[in-house]
mmCIF file of C-alpha atoms and ligand atoms in Angstrom:
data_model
loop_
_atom_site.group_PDB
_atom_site.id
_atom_site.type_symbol
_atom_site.label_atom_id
_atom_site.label_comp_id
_atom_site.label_asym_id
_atom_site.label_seq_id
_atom_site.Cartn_x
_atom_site.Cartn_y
_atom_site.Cartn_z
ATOM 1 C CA UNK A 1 0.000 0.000 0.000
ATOM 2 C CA UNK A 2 1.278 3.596 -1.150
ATOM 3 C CA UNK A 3 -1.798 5.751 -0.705
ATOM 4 C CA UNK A 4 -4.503 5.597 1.203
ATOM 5 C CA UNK A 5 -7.836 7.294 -0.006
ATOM 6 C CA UNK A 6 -9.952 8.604 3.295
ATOM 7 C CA UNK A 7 -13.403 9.538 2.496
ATOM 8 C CA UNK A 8 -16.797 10.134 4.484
ATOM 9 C CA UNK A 9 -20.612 9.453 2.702
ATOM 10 C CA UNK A 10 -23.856 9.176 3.715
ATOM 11 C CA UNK A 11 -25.160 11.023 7.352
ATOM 12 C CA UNK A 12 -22.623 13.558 8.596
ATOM 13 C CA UNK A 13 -21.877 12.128 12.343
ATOM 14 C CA UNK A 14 -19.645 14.106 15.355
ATOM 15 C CA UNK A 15 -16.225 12.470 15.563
ATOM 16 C CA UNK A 16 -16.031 12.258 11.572
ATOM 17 C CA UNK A 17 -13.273 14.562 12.114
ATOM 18 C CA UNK A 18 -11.384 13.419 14.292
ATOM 19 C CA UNK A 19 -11.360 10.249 12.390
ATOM 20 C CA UNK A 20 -10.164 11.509 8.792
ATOM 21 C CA UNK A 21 -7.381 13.389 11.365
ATOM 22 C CA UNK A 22 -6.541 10.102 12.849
ATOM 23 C CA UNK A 23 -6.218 8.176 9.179
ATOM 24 C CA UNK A 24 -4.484 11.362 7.567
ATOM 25 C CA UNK A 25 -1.336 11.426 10.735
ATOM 26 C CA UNK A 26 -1.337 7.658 11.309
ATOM 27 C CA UNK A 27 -0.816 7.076 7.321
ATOM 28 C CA UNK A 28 2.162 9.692 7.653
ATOM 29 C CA UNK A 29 3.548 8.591 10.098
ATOM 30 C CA UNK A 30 4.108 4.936 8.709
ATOM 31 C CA UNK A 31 5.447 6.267 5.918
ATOM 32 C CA UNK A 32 2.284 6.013 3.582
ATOM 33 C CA UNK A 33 0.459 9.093 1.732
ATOM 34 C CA UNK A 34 -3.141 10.129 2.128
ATOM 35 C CA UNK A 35 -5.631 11.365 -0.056
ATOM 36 C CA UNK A 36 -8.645 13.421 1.116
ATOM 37 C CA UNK A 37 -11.454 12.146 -1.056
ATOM 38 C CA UNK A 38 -14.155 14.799 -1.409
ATOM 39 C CA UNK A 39 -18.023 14.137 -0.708
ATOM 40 C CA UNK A 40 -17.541 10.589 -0.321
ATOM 41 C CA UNK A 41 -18.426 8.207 -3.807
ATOM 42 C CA UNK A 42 -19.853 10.869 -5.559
ATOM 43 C CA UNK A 43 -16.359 12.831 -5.422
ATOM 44 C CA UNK A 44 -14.412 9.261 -6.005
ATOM 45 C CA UNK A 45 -16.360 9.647 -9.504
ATOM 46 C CA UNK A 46 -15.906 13.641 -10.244
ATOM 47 C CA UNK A 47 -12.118 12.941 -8.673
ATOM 48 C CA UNK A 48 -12.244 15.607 -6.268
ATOM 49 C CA UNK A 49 -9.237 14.550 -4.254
ATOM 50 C CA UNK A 50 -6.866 16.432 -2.342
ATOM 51 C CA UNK A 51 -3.581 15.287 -1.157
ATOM 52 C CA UNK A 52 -3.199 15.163 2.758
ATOM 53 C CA UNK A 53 -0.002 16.069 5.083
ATOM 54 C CA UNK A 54 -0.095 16.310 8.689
ATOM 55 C CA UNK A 55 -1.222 19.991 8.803
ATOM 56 C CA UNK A 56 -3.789 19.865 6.435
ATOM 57 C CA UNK A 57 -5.948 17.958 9.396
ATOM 58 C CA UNK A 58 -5.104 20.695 12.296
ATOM 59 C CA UNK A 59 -7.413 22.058 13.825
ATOM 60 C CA UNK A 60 -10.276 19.767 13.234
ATOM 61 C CA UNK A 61 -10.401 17.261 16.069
ATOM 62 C CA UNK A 62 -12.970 19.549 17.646
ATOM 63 C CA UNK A 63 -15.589 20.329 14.859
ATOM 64 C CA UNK A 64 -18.613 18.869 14.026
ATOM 65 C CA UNK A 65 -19.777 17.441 10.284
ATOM 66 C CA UNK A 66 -17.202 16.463 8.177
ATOM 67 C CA UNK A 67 -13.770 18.707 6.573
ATOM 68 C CA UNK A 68 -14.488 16.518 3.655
ATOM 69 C CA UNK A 69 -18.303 16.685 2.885
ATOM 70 C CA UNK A 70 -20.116 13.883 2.282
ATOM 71 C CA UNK A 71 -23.015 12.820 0.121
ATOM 72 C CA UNK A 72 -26.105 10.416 -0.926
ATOM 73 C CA UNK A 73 -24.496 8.841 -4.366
ATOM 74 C CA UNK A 74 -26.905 7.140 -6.594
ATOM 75 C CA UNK A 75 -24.461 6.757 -9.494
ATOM 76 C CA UNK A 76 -22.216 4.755 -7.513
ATOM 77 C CA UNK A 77 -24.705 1.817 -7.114
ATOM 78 C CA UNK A 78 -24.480 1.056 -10.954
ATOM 79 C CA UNK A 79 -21.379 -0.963 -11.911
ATOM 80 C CA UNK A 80 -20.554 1.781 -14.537
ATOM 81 C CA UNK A 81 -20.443 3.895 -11.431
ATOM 82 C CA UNK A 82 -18.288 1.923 -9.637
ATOM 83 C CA UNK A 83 -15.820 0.944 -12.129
ATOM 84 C CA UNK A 84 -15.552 4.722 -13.211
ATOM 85 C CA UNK A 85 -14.986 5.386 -9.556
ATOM 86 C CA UNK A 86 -11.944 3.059 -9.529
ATOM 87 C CA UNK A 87 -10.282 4.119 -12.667
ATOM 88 C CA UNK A 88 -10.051 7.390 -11.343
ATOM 89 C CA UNK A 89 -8.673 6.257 -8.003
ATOM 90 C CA UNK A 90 -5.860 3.718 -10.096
ATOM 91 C CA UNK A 91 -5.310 7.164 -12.137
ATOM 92 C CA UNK A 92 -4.863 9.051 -8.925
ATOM 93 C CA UNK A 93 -2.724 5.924 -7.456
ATOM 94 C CA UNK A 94 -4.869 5.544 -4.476
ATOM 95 C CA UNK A 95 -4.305 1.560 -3.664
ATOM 96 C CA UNK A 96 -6.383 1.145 -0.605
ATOM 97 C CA UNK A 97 -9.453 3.247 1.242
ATOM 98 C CA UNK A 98 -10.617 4.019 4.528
ATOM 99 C CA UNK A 99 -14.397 5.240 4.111
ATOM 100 C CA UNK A 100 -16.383 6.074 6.951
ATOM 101 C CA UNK A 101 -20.192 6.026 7.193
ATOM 102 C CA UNK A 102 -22.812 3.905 7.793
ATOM 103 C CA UNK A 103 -24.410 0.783 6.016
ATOM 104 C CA UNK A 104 -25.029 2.248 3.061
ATOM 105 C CA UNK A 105 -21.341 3.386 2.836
ATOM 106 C CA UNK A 106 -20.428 -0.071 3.833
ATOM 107 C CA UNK A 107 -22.534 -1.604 1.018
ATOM 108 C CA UNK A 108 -20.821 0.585 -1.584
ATOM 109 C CA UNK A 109 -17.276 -0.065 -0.337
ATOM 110 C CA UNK A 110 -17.596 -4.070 -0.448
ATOM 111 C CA UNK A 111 -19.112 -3.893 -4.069
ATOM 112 C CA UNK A 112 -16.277 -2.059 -5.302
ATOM 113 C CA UNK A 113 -13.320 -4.035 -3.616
ATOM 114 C CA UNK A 114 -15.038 -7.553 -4.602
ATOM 115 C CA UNK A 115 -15.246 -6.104 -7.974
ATOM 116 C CA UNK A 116 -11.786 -4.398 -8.316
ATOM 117 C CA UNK A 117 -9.673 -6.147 -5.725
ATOM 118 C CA UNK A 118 -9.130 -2.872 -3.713
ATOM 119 C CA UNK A 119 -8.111 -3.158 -0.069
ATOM 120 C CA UNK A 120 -10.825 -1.513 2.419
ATOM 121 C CA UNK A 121 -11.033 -1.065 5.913
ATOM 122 C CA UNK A 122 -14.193 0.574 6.801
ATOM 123 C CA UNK A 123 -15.548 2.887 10.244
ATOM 124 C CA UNK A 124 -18.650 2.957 11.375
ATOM 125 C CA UNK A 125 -19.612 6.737 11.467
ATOM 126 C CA UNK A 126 -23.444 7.198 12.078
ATOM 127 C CA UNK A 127 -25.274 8.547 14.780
ATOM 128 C CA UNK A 128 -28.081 6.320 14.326
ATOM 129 C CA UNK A 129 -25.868 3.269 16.449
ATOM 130 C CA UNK A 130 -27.102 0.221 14.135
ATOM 131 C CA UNK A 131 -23.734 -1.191 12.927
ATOM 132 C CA UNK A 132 -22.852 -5.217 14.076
ATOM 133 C CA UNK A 133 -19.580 -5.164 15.365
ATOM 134 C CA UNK A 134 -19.157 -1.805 17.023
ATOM 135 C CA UNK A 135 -20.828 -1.378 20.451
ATOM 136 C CA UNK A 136 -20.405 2.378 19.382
ATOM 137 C CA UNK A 137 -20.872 3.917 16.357
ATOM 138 C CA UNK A 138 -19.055 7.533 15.599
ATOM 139 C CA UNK A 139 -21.495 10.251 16.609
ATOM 140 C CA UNK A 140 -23.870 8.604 18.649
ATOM 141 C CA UNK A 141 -22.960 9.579 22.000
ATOM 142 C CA UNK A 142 -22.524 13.336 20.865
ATOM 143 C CA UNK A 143 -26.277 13.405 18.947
ATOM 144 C CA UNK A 144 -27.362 11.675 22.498
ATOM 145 C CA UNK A 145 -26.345 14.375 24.620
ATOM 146 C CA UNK A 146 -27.808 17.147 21.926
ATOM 147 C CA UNK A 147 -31.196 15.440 22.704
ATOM 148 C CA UNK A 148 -30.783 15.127 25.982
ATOM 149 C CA UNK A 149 -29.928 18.895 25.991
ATOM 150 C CA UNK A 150 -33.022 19.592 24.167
ATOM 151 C CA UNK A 151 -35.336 17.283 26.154
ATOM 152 C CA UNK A 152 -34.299 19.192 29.726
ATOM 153 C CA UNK A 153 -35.308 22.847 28.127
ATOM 154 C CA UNK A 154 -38.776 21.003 26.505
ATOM 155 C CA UNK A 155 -39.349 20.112 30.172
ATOM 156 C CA UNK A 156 -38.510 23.410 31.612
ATOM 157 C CA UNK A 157 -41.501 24.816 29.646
ATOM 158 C CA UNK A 158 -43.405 21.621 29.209
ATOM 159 C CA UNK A 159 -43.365 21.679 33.763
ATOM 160 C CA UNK A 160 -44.435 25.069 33.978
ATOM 161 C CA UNK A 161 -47.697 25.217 31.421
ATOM 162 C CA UNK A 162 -48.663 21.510 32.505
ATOM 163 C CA UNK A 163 -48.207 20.377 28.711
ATOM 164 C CA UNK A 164 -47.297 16.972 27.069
ATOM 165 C CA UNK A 165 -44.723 17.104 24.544
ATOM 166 C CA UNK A 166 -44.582 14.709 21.829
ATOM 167 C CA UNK A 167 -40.422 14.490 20.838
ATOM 168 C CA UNK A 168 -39.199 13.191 17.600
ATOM 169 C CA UNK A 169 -35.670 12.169 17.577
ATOM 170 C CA UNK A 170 -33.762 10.602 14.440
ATOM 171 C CA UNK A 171 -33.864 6.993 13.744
ATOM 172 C CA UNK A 172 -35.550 5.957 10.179
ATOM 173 C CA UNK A 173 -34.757 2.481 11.079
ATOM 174 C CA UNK A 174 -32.816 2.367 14.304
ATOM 175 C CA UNK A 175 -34.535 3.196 18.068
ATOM 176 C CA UNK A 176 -30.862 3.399 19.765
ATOM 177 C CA UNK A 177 -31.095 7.376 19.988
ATOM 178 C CA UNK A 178 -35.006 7.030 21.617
ATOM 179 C CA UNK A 179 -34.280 4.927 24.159
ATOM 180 C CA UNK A 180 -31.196 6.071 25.383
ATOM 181 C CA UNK A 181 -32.446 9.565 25.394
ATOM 182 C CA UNK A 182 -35.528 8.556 26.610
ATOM 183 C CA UNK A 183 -34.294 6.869 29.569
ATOM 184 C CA UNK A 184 -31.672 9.723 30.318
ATOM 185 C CA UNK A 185 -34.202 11.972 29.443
ATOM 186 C CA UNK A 186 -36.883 10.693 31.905
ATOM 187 C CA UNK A 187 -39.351 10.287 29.301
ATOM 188 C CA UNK A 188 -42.454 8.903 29.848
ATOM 189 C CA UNK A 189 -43.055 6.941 27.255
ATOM 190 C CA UNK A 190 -40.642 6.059 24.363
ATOM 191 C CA UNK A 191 -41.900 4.726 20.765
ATOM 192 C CA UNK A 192 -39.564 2.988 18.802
ATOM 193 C CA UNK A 193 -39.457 0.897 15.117
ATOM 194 C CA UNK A 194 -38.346 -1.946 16.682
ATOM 195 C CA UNK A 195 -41.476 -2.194 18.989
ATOM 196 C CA UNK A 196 -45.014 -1.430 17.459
ATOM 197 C CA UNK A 197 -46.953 0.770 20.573
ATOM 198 C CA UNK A 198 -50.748 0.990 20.278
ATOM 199 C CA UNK A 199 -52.338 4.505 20.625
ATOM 200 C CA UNK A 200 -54.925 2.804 23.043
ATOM 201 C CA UNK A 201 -52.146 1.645 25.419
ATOM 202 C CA UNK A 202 -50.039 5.017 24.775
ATOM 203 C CA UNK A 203 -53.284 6.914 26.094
ATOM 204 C CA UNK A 204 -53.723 4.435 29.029
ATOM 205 C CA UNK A 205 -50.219 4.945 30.444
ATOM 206 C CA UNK A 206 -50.517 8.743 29.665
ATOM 207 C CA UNK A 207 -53.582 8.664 31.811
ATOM 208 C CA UNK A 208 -52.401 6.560 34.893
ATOM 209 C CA UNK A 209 -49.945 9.418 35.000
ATOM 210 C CA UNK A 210 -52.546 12.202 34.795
ATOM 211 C CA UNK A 211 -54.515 10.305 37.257
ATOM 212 C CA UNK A 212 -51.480 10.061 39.760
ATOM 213 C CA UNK A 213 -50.828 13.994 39.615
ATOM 214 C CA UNK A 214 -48.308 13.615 36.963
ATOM 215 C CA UNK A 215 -48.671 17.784 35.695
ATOM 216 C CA UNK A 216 -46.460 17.079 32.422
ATOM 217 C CA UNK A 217 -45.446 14.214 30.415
ATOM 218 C CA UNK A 218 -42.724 13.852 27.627
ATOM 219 C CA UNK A 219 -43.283 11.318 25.215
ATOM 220 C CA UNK A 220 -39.750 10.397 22.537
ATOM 221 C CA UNK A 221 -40.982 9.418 19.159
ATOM 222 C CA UNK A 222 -37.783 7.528 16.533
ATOM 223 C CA UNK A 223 -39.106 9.010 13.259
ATOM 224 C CA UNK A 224 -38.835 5.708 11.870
ATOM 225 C CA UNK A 225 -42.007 4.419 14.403
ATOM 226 C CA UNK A 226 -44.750 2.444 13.058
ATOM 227 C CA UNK A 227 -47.199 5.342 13.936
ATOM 228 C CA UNK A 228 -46.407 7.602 11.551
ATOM 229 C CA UNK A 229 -44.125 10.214 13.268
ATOM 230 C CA UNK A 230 -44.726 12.605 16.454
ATOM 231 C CA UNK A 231 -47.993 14.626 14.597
ATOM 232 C CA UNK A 232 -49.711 11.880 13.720
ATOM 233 C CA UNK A 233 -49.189 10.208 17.157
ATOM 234 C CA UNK A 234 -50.072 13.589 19.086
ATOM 235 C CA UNK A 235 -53.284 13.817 16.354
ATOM 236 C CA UNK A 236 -54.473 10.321 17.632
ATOM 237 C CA UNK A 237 -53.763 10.670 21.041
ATOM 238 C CA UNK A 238 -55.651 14.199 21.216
ATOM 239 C CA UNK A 239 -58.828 12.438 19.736
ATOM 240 C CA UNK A 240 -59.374 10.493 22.631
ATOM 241 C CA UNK A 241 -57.538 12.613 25.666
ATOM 242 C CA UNK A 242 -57.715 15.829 27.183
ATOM 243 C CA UNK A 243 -55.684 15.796 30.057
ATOM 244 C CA UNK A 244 -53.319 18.207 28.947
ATOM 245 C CA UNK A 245 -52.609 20.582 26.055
ATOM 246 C CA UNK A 246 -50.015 18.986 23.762
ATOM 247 C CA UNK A 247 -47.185 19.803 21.437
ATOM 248 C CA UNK A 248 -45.005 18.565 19.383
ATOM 249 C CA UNK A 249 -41.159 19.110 18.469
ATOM 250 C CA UNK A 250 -39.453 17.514 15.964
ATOM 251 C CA UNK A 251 -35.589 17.818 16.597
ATOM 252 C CA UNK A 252 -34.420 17.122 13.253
ATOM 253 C CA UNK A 253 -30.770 17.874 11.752
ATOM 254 C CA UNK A 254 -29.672 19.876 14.860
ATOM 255 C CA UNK A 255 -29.066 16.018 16.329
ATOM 256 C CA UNK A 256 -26.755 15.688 13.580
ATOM 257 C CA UNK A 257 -24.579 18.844 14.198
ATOM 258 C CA UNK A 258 -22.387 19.975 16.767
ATOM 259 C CA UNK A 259 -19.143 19.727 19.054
ATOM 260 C CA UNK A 260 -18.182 16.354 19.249
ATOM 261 C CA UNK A 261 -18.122 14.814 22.629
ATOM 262 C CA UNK A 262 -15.142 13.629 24.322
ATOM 263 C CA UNK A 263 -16.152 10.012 24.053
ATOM 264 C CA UNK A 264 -16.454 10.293 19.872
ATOM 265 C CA UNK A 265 -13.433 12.438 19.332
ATOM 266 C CA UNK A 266 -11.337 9.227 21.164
ATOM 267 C CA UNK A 267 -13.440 6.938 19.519
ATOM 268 C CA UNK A 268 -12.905 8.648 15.920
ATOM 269 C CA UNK A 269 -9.009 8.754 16.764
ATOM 270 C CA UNK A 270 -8.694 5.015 17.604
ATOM 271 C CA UNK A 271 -10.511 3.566 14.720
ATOM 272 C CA UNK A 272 -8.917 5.802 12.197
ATOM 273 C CA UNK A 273 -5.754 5.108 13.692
ATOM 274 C CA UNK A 274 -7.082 1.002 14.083
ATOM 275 C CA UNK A 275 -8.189 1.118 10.174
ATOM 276 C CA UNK A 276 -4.893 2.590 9.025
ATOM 277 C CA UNK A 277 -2.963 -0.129 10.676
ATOM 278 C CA UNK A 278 -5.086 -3.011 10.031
ATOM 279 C CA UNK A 279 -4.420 -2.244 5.972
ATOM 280 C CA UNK A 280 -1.044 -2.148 6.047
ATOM 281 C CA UNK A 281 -0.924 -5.130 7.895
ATOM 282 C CA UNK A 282 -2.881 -6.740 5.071
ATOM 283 C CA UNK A 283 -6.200 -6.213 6.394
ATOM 284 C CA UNK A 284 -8.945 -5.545 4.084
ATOM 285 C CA UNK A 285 -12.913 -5.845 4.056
ATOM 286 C CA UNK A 286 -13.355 -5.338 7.084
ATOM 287 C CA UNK A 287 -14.882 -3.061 10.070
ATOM 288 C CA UNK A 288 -12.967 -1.348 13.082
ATOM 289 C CA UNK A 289 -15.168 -1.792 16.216
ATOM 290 C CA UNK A 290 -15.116 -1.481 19.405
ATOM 291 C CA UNK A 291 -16.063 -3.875 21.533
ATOM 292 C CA UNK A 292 -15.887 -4.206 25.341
ATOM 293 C CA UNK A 293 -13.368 -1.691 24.822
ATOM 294 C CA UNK A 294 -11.143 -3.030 22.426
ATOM 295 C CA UNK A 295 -10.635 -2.319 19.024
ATOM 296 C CA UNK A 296 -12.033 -5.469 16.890
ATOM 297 C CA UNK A 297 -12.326 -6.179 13.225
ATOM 298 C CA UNK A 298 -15.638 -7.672 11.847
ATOM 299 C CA UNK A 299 -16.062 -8.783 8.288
ATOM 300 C CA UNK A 300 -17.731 -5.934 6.175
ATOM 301 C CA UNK A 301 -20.250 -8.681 4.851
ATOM 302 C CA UNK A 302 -21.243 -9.811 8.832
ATOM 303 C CA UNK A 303 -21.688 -5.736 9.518
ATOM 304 C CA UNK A 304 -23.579 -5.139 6.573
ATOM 305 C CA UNK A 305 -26.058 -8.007 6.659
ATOM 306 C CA UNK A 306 -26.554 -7.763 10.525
ATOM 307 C CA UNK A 307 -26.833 -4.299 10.726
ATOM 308 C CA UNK A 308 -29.541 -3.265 13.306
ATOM 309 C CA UNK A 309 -29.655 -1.720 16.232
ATOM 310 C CA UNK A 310 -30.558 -4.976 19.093
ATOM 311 C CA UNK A 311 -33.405 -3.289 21.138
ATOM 312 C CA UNK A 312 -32.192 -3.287 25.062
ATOM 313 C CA UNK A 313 -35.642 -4.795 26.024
ATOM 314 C CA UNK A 314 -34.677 -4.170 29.768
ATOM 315 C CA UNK A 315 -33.969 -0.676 29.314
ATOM 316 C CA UNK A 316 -37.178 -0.602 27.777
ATOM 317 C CA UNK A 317 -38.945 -2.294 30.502
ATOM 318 C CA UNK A 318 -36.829 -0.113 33.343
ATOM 319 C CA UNK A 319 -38.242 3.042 31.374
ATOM 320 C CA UNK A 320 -41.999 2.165 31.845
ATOM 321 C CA UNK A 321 -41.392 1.369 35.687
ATOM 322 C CA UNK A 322 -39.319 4.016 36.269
ATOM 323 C CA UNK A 323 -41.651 6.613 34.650
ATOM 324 C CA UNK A 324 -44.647 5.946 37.247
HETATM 325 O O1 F6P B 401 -28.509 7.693 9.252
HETATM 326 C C1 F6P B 401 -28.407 8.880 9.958
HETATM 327 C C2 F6P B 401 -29.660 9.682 9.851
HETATM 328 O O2 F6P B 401 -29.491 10.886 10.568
HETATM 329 C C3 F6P B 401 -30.948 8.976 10.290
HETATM 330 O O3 F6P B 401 -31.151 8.968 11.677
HETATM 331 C C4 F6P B 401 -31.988 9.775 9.546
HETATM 332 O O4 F6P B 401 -33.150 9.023 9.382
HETATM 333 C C5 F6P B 401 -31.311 10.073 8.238
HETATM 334 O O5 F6P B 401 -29.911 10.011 8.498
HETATM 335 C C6 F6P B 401 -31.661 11.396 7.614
HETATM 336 O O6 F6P B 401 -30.986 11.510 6.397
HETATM 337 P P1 F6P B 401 -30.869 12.833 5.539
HETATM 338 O O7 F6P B 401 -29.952 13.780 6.258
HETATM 339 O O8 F6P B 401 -30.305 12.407 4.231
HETATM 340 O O9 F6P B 401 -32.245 13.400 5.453
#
C-alpha cells in the first residue's frame, strides 16, 4: 500500500473529524500518503481529491460534520459507477481506502473491492448506532447528549404550562437514539421501530400518569415508528384525551450537528488510527469496532447483513417502571 484514499458518505456524524485526522497522521507517520477524497463516492467519480499532510488535518479534532463533505451517491450503485470510480482512483494511485459512514457506505465499499480487488477497511460513522460489530458507532454519544440537551429545556416549559410534549428524535430504522435519550431523558413513554406501541395503550399509560398527579409528560418518538411520526401520534392521542394541552417538536438535523463529545473524538481517533494499521498489515474488508473496549475487526459482509440496532428490552422495561 502507497496511498490511502480517506473519504466520508452518507449522514454527517460528530467524531467524523477526528477520524479523517486520525487516518491522515497515522498514514504519515508509517510512511504512507493520504488522499482526502471529497463528498464521499460521488467525489471518487468527479475525482475531487486532495492530497493530505499532517497539517492539512489541524485544527479539526474539535468540529462537528465532516472537513471533507459527504453525500447520498446514486451513481455509484451502478457498476458503470463503480468501475468509473476506480479508474479514477488507479489514475490518482490511491491503492487502498478508509471510508467512513454507515451501512449504506459499507454496502458501496464491499461492491467495489469484490469487484476491483481494492483493499478496504471501513468505520462505522453514524449517529443512528445500528452497525454489528461496534458497540459504538461515531457520533452517537454526541447526537445523544444534543437530545438530551433539548429534552431538559422542553421540560422546563413543558413543567411550567402543565403540557405533554410529543419528541421526535432521528432513527428511520434504528430506536438506539429514543431509548437512550428517553431513559436519560426521563421520558415517559418512548416509541420505537423496533417495537409497534398501540395509541390505546399510549393513552392508558398517559392517563395513569394524569390520574397520579403527573402535571407534564414527555413522550420520545424515533421518526422511523410504526405510527407515523410525532404529529400523527399527538393527532391520535388528542382524539381520545384531554388531560393536557399537547405539542409537538421535531428535533431534526440539529441532532446531527455539533461539538463532538469527548467520548467520539477518542473513539474517531482510535478507529482511524485502528483502520490505518489493520491495511497495512494486510487487512482488508473489514470493520474497526469497538467492543468491550477493544478495538475489533468484523467482516464488512457480517456488519452489513446484521446491521440493526438490538433493542435493550430491559432498558425498555426499566423506562416504563421508572416513569410511574
Ligand atoms: O442515518 C443517519 C440519519 O441521521 C438517520 O437517523 C436519519 O433518518 C437520516 O440520516 C436522515 O438523512 P438525511 O440527512 O439524508 O435526510
Amino acid at each position: 500500500i502507497n496511498k490511502i484514499g480517506v473519504f466520508t458518505s452518507g449522514g454527517d456524524a460528530p467524531g467524523m473529524n477526528a477520524c479523517i485526522r486520525a487516518v491522515v497522521r497515522t498514514g504519515i507517520y508509517l510512511g504512507k500518503q493520504v488522499v482526502g477524497i471529497h463528498q464521499g463516492y460521488q467525489g471518487m467519480i468527479d475525482k475531487k481529491f486532495t492530497d493530505m499532510d499532517a497539517r492539512s488535518v489541524r485544527n479539526i479534532i474539535q468540529l462537528g460534520g465532516t472537513v471533507l463533505k459527504t453525500a447520498r451517491c446514486v451513481d455509484f450503485r451502478t457498476y458503470e459507477g463503480r468501475e468509473k470510480a476506480y479508474q479514477n482512483l488507479v489514475d490518482a494511485g490511491i491503492d487502498a481506502l478508509v471510508p467512513i459512514g454507515g451501512d449504506g457506505t459499507f454496502s458501496g465499499a464491499e461492491e467495489l473491492s469484490r469487484e476491483f480487488n481494492i483493499p478496504v477497511i471501513c468505520v462505522p460513522g453514524t449517529i443512528d448506532n445500528d452497525l454489528y460489530g461496534s458497540d459504538f458507532t461515531l457520533g452517537y454519544d454526541t447526537a445523544t447528549n444534543t437530545v438530551i440537551e433539548a429534552i431538559d429545556k422542553i421540560r422546563d416549559t413543558a413543567a411550567s404550562h402543565d403540557r405533554l410534549f410529543f419528541v421526535e428524535v432521528m432513527g428511520r430504522d434504528s430506536g438506539c437514539i429514543a431509548l437512550h435519550a428517553g431513559v436519560a431523558g426521563g421520558a415517559e413513554a418512548i416509541l420505537l421501530p423496533e417495537k409497534e406501541t398501540a395509541i390505546d395503550d399510549l393513552i392508558h399509560k398517559l392517563e395513569e400518569g394524569a390520574l397520579s398527579k403527573k402535571s407534564s409528560c414527555i413522550v420520545i418518538i424515533a421518526e422511523g415508528d410504526k405510527n407515523g411520526g410525532a404529529y400523527n401520534v399527538a393527532k391520535r392521542v388528542k382524539e381520545k384525551f384531554n388531560f393536557y394541552d399537547i405539542k409537538v417538536t421535531i428535533l431534526g438535523h440539529l441532532q446531527r450537528g455539533g461539538t463532538p463529545s469527548s467520548f467520539d473524538r477518542v473513539l474517531g481517533s482510535r478507529m482511524g488510527y485502528a483502520a490505518v494499521k489493520s491495511l497495512i498489515a494486510g487487512e482488508t474488508r473489514k470493520m474497526v469496532g469497538l467492543r468491550g473496549n477493544e478495538i475489533q475487526l468484523t467482516d464488512l459482509v457480517d456488519a452489513i447483513h446484521n446491521h440493526s440496532f438490538k433493542l435493550e428490552e430491559d432498558l425498555l422495561d426499566m423506562a416504563t417502571i421508572l416513569a410511574i
